[in-house]
Short mmCIF file of the C-alpha atoms (twelve columns), coordinates in Angstrom:
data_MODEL
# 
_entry.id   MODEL 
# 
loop_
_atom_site.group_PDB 
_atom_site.id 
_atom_site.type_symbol 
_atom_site.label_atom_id 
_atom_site.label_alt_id 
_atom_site.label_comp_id 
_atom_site.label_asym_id 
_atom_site.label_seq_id 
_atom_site.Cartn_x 
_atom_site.Cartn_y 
_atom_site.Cartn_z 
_atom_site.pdbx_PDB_model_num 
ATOM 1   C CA . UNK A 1   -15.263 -79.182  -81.956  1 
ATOM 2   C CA . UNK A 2   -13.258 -81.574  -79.716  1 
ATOM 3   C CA . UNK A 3   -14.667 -85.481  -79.789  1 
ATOM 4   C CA . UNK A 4   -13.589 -88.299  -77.968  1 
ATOM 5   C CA . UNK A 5   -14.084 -91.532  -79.538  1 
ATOM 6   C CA . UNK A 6   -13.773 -94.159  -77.209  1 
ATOM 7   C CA . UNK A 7   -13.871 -97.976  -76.186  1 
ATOM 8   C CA . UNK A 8   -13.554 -100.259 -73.280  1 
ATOM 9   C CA . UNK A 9   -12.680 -103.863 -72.543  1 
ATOM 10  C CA . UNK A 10  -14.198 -105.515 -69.515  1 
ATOM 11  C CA . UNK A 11  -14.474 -108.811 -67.371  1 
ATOM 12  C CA . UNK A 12  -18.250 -109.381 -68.598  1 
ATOM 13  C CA . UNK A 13  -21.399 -107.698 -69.033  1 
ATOM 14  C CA . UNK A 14  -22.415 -106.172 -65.890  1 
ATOM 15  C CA . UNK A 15  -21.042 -104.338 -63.448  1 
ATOM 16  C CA . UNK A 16  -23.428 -105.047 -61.019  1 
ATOM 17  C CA . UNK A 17  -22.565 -108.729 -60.638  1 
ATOM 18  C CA . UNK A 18  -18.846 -107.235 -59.623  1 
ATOM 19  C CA . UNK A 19  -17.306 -107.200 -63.522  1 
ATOM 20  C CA . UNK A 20  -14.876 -104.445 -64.290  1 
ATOM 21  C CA . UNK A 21  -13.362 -102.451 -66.790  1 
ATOM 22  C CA . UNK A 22  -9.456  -103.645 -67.786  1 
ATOM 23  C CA . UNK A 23  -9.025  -101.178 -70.499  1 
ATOM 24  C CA . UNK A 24  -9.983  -97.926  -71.662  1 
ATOM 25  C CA . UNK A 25  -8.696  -96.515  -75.281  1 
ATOM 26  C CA . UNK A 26  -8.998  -92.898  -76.021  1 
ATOM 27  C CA . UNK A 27  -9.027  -90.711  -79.290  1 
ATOM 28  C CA . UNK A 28  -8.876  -87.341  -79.971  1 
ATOM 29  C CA . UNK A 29  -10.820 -85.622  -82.777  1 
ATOM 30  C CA . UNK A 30  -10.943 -82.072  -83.341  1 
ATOM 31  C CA . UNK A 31  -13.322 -81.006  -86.263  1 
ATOM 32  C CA . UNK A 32  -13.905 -84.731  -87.187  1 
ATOM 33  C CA . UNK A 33  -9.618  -85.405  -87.423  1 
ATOM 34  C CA . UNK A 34  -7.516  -87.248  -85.812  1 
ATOM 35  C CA . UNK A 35  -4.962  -85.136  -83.761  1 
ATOM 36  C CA . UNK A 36  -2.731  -88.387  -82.634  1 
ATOM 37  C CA . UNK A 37  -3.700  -87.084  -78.880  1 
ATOM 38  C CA . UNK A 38  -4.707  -90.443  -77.390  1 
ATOM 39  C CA . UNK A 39  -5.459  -91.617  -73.710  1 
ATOM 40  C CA . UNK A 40  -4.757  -95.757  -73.248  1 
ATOM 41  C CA . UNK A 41  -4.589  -97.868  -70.287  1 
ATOM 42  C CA . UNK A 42  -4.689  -101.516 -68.787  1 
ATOM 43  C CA . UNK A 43  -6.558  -101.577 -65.399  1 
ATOM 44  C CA . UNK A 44  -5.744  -103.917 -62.457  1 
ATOM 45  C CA . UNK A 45  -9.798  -105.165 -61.628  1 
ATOM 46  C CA . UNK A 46  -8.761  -106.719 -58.620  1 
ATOM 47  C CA . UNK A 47  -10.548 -110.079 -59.649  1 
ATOM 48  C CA . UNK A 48  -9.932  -113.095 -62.166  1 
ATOM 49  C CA . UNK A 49  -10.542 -112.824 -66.028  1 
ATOM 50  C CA . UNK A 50  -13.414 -115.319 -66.936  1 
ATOM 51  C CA . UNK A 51  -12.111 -117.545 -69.711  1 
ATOM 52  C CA . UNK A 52  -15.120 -116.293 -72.233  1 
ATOM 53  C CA . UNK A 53  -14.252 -112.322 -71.744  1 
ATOM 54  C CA . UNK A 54  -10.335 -113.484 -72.157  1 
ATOM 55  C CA . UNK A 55  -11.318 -115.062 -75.457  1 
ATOM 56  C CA . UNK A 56  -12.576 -112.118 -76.616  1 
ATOM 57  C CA . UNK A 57  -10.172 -109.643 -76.167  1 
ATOM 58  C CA . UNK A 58  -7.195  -111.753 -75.366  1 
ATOM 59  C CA . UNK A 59  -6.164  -110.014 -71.720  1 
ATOM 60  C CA . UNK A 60  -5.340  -112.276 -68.943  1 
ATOM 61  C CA . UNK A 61  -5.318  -112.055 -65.019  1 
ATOM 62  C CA . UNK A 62  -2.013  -112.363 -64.936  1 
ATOM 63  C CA . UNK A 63  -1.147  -109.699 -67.223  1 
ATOM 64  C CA . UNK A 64  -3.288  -106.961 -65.601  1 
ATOM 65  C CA . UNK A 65  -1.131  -108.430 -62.047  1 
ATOM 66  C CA . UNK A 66  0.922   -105.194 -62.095  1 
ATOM 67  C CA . UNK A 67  -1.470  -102.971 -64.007  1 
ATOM 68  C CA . UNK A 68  -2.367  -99.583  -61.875  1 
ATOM 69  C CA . UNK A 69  -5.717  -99.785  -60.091  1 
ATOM 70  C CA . UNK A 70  -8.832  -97.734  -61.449  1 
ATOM 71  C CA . UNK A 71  -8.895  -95.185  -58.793  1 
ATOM 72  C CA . UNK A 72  -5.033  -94.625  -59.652  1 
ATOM 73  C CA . UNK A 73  -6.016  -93.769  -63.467  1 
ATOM 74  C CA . UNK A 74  -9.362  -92.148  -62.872  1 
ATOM 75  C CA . UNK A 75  -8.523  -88.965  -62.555  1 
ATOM 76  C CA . UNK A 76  -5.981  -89.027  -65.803  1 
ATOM 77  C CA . UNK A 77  -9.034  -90.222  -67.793  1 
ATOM 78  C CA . UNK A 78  -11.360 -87.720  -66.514  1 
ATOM 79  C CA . UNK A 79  -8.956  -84.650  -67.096  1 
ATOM 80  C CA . UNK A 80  -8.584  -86.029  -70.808  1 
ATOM 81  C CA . UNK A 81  -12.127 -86.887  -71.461  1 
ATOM 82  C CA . UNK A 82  -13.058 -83.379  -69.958  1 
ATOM 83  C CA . UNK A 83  -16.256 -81.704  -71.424  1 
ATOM 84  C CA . UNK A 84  -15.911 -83.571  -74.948  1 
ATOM 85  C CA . UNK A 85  -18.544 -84.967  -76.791  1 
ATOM 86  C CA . UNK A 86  -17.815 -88.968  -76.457  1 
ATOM 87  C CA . UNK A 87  -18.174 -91.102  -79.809  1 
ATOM 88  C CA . UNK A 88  -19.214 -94.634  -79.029  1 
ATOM 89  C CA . UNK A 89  -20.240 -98.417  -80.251  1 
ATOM 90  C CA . UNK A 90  -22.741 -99.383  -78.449  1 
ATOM 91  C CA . UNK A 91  -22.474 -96.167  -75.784  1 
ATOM 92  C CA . UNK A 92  -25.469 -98.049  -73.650  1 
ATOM 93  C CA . UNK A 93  -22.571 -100.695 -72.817  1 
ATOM 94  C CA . UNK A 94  -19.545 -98.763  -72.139  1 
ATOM 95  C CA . UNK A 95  -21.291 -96.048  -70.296  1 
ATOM 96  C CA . UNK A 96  -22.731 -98.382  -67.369  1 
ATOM 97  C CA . UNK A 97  -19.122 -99.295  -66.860  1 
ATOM 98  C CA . UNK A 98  -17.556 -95.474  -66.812  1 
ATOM 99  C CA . UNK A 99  -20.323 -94.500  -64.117  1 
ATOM 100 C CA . UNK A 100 -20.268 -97.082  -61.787  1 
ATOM 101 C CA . UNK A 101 -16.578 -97.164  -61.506  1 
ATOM 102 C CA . UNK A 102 -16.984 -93.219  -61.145  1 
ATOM 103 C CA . UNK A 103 -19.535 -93.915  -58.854  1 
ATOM 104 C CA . UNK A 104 -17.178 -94.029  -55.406  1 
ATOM 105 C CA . UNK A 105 -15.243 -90.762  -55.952  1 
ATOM 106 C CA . UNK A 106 -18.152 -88.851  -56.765  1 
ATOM 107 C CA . UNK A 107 -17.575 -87.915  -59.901  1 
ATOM 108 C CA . UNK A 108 -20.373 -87.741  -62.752  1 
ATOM 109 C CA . UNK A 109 -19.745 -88.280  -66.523  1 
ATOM 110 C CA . UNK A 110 -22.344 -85.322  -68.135  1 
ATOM 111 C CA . UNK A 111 -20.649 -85.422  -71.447  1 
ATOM 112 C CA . UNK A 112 -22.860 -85.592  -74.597  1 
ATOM 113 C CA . UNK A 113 -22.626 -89.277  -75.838  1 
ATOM 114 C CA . UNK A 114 -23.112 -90.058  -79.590  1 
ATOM 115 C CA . UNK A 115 -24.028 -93.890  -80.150  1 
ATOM 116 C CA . UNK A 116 -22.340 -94.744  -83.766  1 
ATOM 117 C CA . UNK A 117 -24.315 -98.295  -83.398  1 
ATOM 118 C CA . UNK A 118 -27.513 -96.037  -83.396  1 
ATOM 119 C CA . UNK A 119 -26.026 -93.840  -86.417  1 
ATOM 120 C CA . UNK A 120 -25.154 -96.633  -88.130  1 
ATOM 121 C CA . UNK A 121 -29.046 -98.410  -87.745  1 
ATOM 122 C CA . UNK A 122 -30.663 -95.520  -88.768  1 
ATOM 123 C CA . UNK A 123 -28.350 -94.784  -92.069  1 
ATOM 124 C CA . UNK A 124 -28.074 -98.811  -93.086  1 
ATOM 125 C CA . UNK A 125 -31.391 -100.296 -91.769  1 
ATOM 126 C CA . UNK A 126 -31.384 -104.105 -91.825  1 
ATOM 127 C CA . UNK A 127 -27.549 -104.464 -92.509  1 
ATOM 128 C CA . UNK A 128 -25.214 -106.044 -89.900  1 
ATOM 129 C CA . UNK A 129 -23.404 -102.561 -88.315  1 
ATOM 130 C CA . UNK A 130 -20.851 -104.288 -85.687  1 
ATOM 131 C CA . UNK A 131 -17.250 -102.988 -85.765  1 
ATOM 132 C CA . UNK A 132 -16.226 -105.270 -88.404  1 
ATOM 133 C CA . UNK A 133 -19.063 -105.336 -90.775  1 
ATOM 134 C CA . UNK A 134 -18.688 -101.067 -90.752  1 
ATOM 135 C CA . UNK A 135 -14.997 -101.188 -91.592  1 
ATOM 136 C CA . UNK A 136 -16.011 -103.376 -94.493  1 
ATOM 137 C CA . UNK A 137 -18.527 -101.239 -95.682  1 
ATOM 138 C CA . UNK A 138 -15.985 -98.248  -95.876  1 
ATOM 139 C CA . UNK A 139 -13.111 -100.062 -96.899  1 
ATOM 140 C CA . UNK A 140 -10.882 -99.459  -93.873  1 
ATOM 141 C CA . UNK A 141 -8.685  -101.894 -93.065  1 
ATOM 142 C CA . UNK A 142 -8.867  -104.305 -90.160  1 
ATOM 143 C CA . UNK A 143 -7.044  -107.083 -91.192  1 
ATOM 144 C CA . UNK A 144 -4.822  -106.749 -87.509  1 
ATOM 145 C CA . UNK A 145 -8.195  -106.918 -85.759  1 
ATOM 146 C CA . UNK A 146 -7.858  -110.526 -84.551  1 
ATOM 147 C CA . UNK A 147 -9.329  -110.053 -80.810  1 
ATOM 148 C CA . UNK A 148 -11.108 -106.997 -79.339  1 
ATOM 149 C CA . UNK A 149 -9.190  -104.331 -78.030  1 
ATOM 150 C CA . UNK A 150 -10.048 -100.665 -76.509  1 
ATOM 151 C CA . UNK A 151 -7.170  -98.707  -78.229  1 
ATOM 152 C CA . UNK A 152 -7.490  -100.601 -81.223  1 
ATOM 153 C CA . UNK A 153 -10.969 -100.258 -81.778  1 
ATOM 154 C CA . UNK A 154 -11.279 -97.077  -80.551  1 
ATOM 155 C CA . UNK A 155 -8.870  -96.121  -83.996  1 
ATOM 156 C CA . UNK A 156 -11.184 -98.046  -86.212  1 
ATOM 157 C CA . UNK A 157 -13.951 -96.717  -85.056  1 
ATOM 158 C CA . UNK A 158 -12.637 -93.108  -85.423  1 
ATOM 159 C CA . UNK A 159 -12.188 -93.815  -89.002  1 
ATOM 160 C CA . UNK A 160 -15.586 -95.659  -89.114  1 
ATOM 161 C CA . UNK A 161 -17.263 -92.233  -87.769  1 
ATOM 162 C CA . UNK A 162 -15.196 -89.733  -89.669  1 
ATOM 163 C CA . UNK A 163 -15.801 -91.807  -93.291  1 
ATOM 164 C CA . UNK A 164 -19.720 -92.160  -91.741  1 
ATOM 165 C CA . UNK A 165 -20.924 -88.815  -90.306  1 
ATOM 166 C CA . UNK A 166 -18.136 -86.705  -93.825  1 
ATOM 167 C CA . UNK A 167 -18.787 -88.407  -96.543  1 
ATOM 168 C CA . UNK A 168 -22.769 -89.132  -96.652  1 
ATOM 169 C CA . UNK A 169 -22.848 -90.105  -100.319 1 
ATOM 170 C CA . UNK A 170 -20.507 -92.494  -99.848  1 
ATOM 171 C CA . UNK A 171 -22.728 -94.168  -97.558  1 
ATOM 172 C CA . UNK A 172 -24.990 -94.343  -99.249  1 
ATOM 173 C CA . UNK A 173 -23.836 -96.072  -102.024 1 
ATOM 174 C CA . UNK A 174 -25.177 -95.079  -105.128 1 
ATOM 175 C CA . UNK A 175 -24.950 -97.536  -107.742 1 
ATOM 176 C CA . UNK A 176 -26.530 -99.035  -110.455 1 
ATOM 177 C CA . UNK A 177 -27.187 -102.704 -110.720 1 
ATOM 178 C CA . UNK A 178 -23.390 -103.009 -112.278 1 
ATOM 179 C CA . UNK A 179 -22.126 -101.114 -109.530 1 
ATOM 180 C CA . UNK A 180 -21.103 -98.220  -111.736 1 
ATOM 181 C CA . UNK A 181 -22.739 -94.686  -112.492 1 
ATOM 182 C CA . UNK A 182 -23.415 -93.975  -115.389 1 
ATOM 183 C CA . UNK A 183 -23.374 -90.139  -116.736 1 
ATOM 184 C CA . UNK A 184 -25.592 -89.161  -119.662 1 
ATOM 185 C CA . UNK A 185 -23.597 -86.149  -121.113 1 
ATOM 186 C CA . UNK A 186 -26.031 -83.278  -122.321 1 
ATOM 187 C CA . UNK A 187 -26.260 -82.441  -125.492 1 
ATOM 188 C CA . UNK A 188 -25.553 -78.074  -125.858 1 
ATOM 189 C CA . UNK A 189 -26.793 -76.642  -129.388 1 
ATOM 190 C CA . UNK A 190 -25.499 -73.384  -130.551 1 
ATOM 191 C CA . UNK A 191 -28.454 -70.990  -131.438 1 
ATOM 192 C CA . UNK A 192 -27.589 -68.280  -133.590 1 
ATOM 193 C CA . UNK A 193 -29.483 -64.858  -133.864 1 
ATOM 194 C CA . UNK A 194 -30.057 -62.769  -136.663 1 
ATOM 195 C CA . UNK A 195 -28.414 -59.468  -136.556 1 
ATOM 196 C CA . UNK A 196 -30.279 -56.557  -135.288 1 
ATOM 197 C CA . UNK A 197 -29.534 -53.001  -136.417 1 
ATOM 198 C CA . UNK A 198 -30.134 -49.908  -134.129 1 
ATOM 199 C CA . UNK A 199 -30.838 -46.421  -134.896 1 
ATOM 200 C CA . UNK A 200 -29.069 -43.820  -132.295 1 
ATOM 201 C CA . UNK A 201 -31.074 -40.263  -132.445 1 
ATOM 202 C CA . UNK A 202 -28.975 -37.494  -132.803 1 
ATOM 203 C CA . UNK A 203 -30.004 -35.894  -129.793 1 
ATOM 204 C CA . UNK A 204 -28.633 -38.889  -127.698 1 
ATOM 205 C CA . UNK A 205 -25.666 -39.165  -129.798 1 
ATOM 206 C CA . UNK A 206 -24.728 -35.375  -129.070 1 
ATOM 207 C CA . UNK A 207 -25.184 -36.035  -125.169 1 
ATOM 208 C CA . UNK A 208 -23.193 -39.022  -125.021 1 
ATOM 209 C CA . UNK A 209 -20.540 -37.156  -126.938 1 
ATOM 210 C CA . UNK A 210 -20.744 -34.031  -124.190 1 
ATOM 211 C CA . UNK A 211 -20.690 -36.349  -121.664 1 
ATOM 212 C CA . UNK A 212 -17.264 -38.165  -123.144 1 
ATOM 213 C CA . UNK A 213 -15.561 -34.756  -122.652 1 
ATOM 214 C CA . UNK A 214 -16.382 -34.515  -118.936 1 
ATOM 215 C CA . UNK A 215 -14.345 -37.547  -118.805 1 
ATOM 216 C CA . UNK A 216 -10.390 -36.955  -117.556 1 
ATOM 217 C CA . UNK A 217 -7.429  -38.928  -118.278 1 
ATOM 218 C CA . UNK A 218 -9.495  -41.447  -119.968 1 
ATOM 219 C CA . UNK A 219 -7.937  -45.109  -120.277 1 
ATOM 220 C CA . UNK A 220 -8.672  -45.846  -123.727 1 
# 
């Protein structure tokens, strides 16, 4: 089964109030792995960066200056999103975006969308399940996570949803109060029988011994 698990990086939180989507990060699962097919681009939003989306993901207005234009990258994205099942934090968020730019060239997104914030709620209720606090809890590393990114987090979270949705008893975390499990070997006894004698008749001796000459080229 082909997945896409993706993330985007915006100007703010709505596009509604004229924010837009500077970068899209793409990547490719097949089967729950990682086939190193990955779709990445900075978009030119054709407005200013607000200094409190910049500080969160580090991408100026200058730099996306030269960056191609959404309705020059839109159809690239669409042809490698295709009919895939899309893997994403907070999906509510992202998907708001990916329609209303869509919106204009008449294009729908109808792909199945799997939330991993909702996964993640329903498998560690009451724990914090952001980005960070999931790579922690699976030991992947995200040590070059300083600021937000789409490509970048779209790789972590790949990893997040591949260790979350394969290995359910990891998850879970099954521990004593030590941390460590603790195996009580079973104990096997031998039983021994007593020997039992038995009595062939001779008239079942004398047809197994007509039947062992019916028998040709015998292997013993």
């Amino acid at each position: 089964m082909r997945e896409i698990v993706l993330d985007t990086e915006t100007t703010g939180l709505d596009p509604l109030q004229g924010h837009r989507i500077i970068e899209i990060g793409c990547i490719e699962l097949i089967n729950k792995v990682k086939t190193g097919n990955v779709f990445h681009v900075y978009i030119n939003p054709e407005r200013d960066v607000p200094l409190v989306a910049y500080e969160i993901h580090g991408i100026s207005t200058e730099f996306l200056t030269d960056k191609p234009k959404f309705e020059e990258v839109y159809e690239q994205f669409y042809n490698f999103i295709g009919d895939s099942v899309l893997v994403i934090h907070n999906a509510g968020f992202d998907m708001k975006f990916i329609r209303h730019h869509f919106d204009p060239h008449k294009v729908q997104i109808l792909n199945v969308v799997i939330d991993t914030l909702e996964l993640a709620r329903k498998k560690f209720p009451g724990a914090k399940v952001n980005l960070d606090a999931l790579c922690k809890k699976f030991k992947i590393d995200n040590s070059h996570r300083d600021k937000h990114g789409a490509l970048l987090d779209a790789e972590l979270l790949a990893d997040v949803y591949i260790k979350m949705e394969g290995n359910t008893q990891a998850a879970l975390e099954i521990a004593n109060t030590t941390n460590q499990i603790q195996y009580t070997a079973m104990e096997i006894k031998r039983v021994n029988f007593t020997q039992r004698n038995f009595n062939i008749k001779s008239e079942e001796k004398q047809l197994h011994q007509e039947f062992m000459k019916k028998i040709k080229n015998p292997i013993w």
